[in-house]
mmCIF file of C-alpha atoms and ligand atoms in Angstrom:
data_model
loop_
_atom_site.group_PDB
_atom_site.id
_atom_site.type_symbol
_atom_site.label_atom_id
_atom_site.label_comp_id
_atom_site.label_asym_id
_atom_site.label_seq_id
_atom_site.Cartn_x
_atom_site.Cartn_y
_atom_site.Cartn_z
ATOM 1 C CA UNK H 1 0.000 0.000 0.000
ATOM 2 C CA UNK H 2 1.404 3.382 -0.938
ATOM 3 C CA UNK H 3 0.928 6.386 1.300
ATOM 4 C CA UNK H 4 0.833 9.837 -0.295
ATOM 5 C CA UNK H 5 2.336 12.529 1.907
ATOM 6 C CA UNK H 6 2.205 16.030 0.487
ATOM 7 C CA UNK H 7 3.661 19.224 1.876
ATOM 8 C CA UNK H 8 0.918 21.712 2.876
ATOM 9 C CA UNK H 9 1.818 24.007 -0.039
ATOM 10 C CA UNK H 10 1.174 21.142 -2.503
ATOM 11 C CA UNK H 11 -2.370 20.562 -1.241
ATOM 12 C CA UNK H 12 -5.363 22.184 -2.903
ATOM 13 C CA UNK H 13 -7.568 24.481 -0.838
ATOM 14 C CA UNK H 14 -10.121 21.698 -0.542
ATOM 15 C CA UNK H 15 -7.524 19.172 0.566
ATOM 16 C CA UNK H 16 -6.148 21.535 3.191
ATOM 17 C CA UNK H 17 -9.603 22.137 4.667
ATOM 18 C CA UNK H 18 -10.440 18.421 4.440
ATOM 19 C CA UNK H 19 -7.209 17.438 6.145
ATOM 20 C CA UNK H 20 -7.876 19.615 9.189
ATOM 21 C CA UNK H 21 -11.647 19.191 9.411
ATOM 22 C CA UNK H 22 -11.853 15.495 8.543
ATOM 23 C CA UNK H 23 -14.659 16.369 6.107
ATOM 24 C CA UNK H 24 -14.912 16.181 2.291
ATOM 25 C CA UNK H 25 -15.951 19.598 1.050
ATOM 26 C CA UNK H 26 -16.189 18.400 -2.560
ATOM 27 C CA UNK H 27 -19.201 16.297 -1.550
ATOM 28 C CA UNK H 28 -21.221 19.511 -1.135
ATOM 29 C CA UNK H 29 -23.878 19.686 -3.851
ATOM 30 C CA UNK H 30 -24.802 23.335 -3.226
ATOM 31 C CA UNK H 31 -28.354 22.567 -2.111
ATOM 32 C CA UNK H 32 -28.416 25.468 0.377
ATOM 33 C CA UNK H 33 -30.059 23.574 3.254
ATOM 34 C CA UNK H 34 -27.231 24.668 5.560
ATOM 35 C CA UNK H 35 -27.916 28.294 4.721
ATOM 36 C CA UNK H 36 -31.661 27.891 5.232
ATOM 37 C CA UNK H 37 -30.987 26.297 8.639
ATOM 38 C CA UNK H 38 -28.552 28.881 9.942
ATOM 39 C CA UNK H 39 -29.937 31.122 12.722
ATOM 40 C CA UNK H 40 -27.148 33.654 12.168
ATOM 41 C CA UNK H 41 -27.500 34.071 8.426
ATOM 42 C CA UNK H 42 -28.656 37.698 8.639
ATOM 43 C CA UNK H 43 -25.347 38.680 10.245
ATOM 44 C CA UNK H 44 -23.204 36.850 7.670
ATOM 45 C CA UNK H 45 -21.551 38.333 4.598
ATOM 46 C CA UNK H 46 -21.284 34.909 2.926
ATOM 47 C CA UNK H 47 -23.681 32.049 3.542
ATOM 48 C CA UNK H 48 -22.402 28.612 4.623
ATOM 49 C CA UNK H 49 -23.250 27.344 1.108
ATOM 50 C CA UNK H 50 -21.219 30.141 -0.485
ATOM 51 C CA UNK H 51 -18.284 29.414 1.810
ATOM 52 C CA UNK H 52 -18.361 25.759 0.803
ATOM 53 C CA UNK H 53 -18.434 26.798 -2.846
ATOM 54 C CA UNK H 54 -15.454 29.138 -2.438
ATOM 55 C CA UNK H 55 -13.434 26.316 -0.904
ATOM 56 C CA UNK H 56 -14.451 23.975 -3.733
ATOM 57 C CA UNK H 57 -13.275 26.585 -6.237
ATOM 58 C CA UNK H 58 -9.957 26.986 -4.444
ATOM 59 C CA UNK H 59 -10.695 30.522 -3.260
ATOM 60 C CA UNK H 60 -9.503 29.854 0.266
ATOM 61 C CA UNK H 61 -8.261 33.392 0.906
ATOM 62 C CA UNK H 62 -11.720 34.805 0.207
ATOM 63 C CA UNK H 63 -13.264 32.257 2.567
ATOM 64 C CA UNK H 64 -10.768 33.158 5.290
ATOM 65 C CA UNK H 65 -11.627 36.855 4.905
ATOM 66 C CA UNK H 66 -15.325 36.244 5.502
ATOM 67 C CA UNK H 67 -16.955 37.672 8.602
ATOM 68 C CA UNK H 68 -19.267 34.638 8.606
ATOM 69 C CA UNK H 69 -16.702 32.276 10.117
ATOM 70 C CA UNK H 70 -16.709 34.441 13.256
ATOM 71 C CA UNK H 71 -20.473 34.977 13.280
ATOM 72 C CA UNK H 72 -20.996 31.193 13.276
ATOM 73 C CA UNK H 73 -21.965 30.121 16.792
ATOM 74 C CA UNK H 74 -21.289 26.391 16.224
ATOM 75 C CA UNK H 75 -24.953 25.591 16.845
ATOM 76 C CA UNK H 76 -24.701 22.540 14.519
ATOM 77 C CA UNK H 77 -28.063 23.181 12.803
ATOM 78 C CA UNK H 78 -26.361 23.009 9.410
ATOM 79 C CA UNK H 79 -24.327 19.917 10.255
ATOM 80 C CA UNK H 80 -27.306 17.826 11.334
ATOM 81 C CA UNK H 81 -29.320 18.768 8.239
ATOM 82 C CA UNK H 82 -26.724 18.479 5.465
ATOM 83 C CA UNK H 83 -27.898 15.736 3.075
ATOM 84 C CA UNK H 84 -24.266 14.940 2.273
ATOM 85 C CA UNK H 85 -23.384 14.452 5.935
ATOM 86 C CA UNK H 86 -20.835 17.262 5.966
ATOM 87 C CA UNK H 87 -20.077 18.769 9.374
ATOM 88 C CA UNK H 88 -20.244 22.373 8.197
ATOM 89 C CA UNK H 89 -19.761 23.661 11.733
ATOM 90 C CA UNK H 90 -16.497 21.714 11.731
ATOM 91 C CA UNK H 91 -15.496 23.350 8.453
ATOM 92 C CA UNK H 92 -16.240 26.763 10.000
ATOM 93 C CA UNK H 93 -14.068 25.831 12.967
ATOM 94 C CA UNK H 94 -11.339 24.754 10.551
ATOM 95 C CA UNK H 95 -11.423 28.108 8.750
ATOM 96 C CA UNK H 96 -11.118 29.924 12.089
ATOM 97 C CA UNK H 97 -8.200 27.684 13.056
ATOM 98 C CA UNK H 98 -6.468 28.292 9.707
ATOM 99 C CA UNK H 99 -6.731 32.061 10.196
ATOM 100 C CA UNK H 100 -5.408 31.865 13.739
ATOM 101 C CA UNK H 101 -2.544 29.527 12.760
ATOM 102 C CA UNK H 102 -1.558 31.954 10.002
ATOM 103 C CA UNK H 103 -1.754 34.800 12.550
ATOM 104 C CA UNK H 104 -4.312 36.600 10.413
ATOM 105 C CA UNK H 105 -6.301 37.669 13.469
ATOM 106 C CA UNK H 106 -9.952 37.315 14.363
ATOM 107 C CA UNK H 107 -13.001 39.509 14.689
ATOM 108 C CA UNK H 108 -13.932 40.699 18.166
ATOM 109 C CA UNK H 109 -17.473 39.866 19.345
ATOM 110 C CA UNK H 110 -18.420 43.544 19.164
ATOM 111 C CA UNK H 111 -17.634 43.483 15.426
ATOM 112 C CA UNK H 112 -19.752 40.431 14.717
ATOM 113 C CA UNK H 113 -22.790 41.027 16.900
ATOM 114 C CA UNK H 114 -25.536 43.532 17.353
ATOM 115 C CA UNK H 115 -24.306 46.175 19.792
ATOM 116 C CA UNK H 116 -26.931 45.123 22.329
ATOM 117 C CA UNK H 117 -25.336 41.627 22.491
ATOM 118 C CA UNK H 118 -21.700 42.686 22.548
ATOM 119 C CA UNK H 119 -21.266 42.208 26.303
ATOM 120 C CA UNK H 120 -23.304 39.023 26.587
ATOM 121 C CA UNK H 121 -21.416 35.806 27.382
ATOM 122 C CA UNK H 122 -21.181 33.535 24.275
ATOM 123 C CA UNK H 123 -22.977 30.667 26.028
ATOM 124 C CA UNK H 124 -25.994 32.928 26.593
ATOM 125 C CA UNK H 125 -26.179 33.785 22.889
ATOM 126 C CA UNK H 126 -25.842 30.151 21.795
ATOM 127 C CA UNK H 127 -28.471 29.081 24.300
ATOM 128 C CA UNK H 128 -30.860 31.815 23.130
ATOM 129 C CA UNK H 129 -30.367 30.866 19.476
ATOM 130 C CA UNK H 130 -31.073 27.208 20.207
ATOM 131 C CA UNK H 131 -34.253 28.069 22.121
ATOM 132 C CA UNK H 132 -35.467 30.514 19.480
ATOM 133 C CA UNK H 133 -34.727 28.328 16.466
ATOM 134 C CA UNK H 134 -35.707 24.919 17.826
HETATM 135 S S1 SF4 W 1 -26.402 21.432 3.218
HETATM 136 FE FE1 SF4 W 1 -24.522 20.278 2.732
HETATM 137 S S2 SF4 W 1 -24.696 19.751 0.545
HETATM 138 FE FE2 SF4 W 1 -26.182 21.384 0.955
HETATM 139 S S3 SF4 W 1 -25.090 23.311 0.466
HETATM 140 FE FE3 SF4 W 1 -24.814 22.935 2.651
HETATM 141 S S4 SF4 W 1 -22.873 21.803 2.817
HETATM 142 FE FE4 SF4 W 1 -23.548 21.684 0.675
HETATM 143 S S1 SF4 W 2 -23.056 25.969 12.981
HETATM 144 FE FE1 SF4 W 2 -22.633 28.062 12.254
HETATM 145 S S2 SF4 W 2 -23.024 28.019 10.044
HETATM 146 FE FE2 SF4 W 2 -23.984 26.181 10.944
HETATM 147 S S3 SF4 W 2 -26.118 26.769 11.323
HETATM 148 FE FE3 SF4 W 2 -24.962 27.153 13.214
HETATM 149 S S4 SF4 W 2 -24.307 29.301 13.109
HETATM 150 FE FE4 SF4 W 2 -24.922 28.677 11.019
#
């Protein structure tokens, strides 16, 4: 059995995200169910479906620049509903990790949330979203 080991710079954008997340982004069929399920979609600049598409197209830098990866509250609504079984919340986490590993910085809560929520503890916001969205 041969084992293929590639240096990170030889991997495609999809392969890099897949390697860290353990998912297969190319399986995404662009149905948009993740976007329709997301309770935070109104605060996002790119929908989860659009982020998946950018990664598929190799536009990783654009995906990493998106505000959406910081708006995502890891509620898992998208992950449980994806017909292709992709853990989109895990892909979001991967994109955040890639930014942090590259020392590209992150958005502060005050930049991602309504001003009225800026001082609220994250667990309160996640809990409220779960209760309000079922
Ligand atoms: S629900 Fe799954 S298959 Fe559909 S767009 Fe989102 S990631 Fe792709
Ligand atoms: S895990 Fe993130 S992207 Fe998925 S539905 Fe929840 S907030 Fe939206």
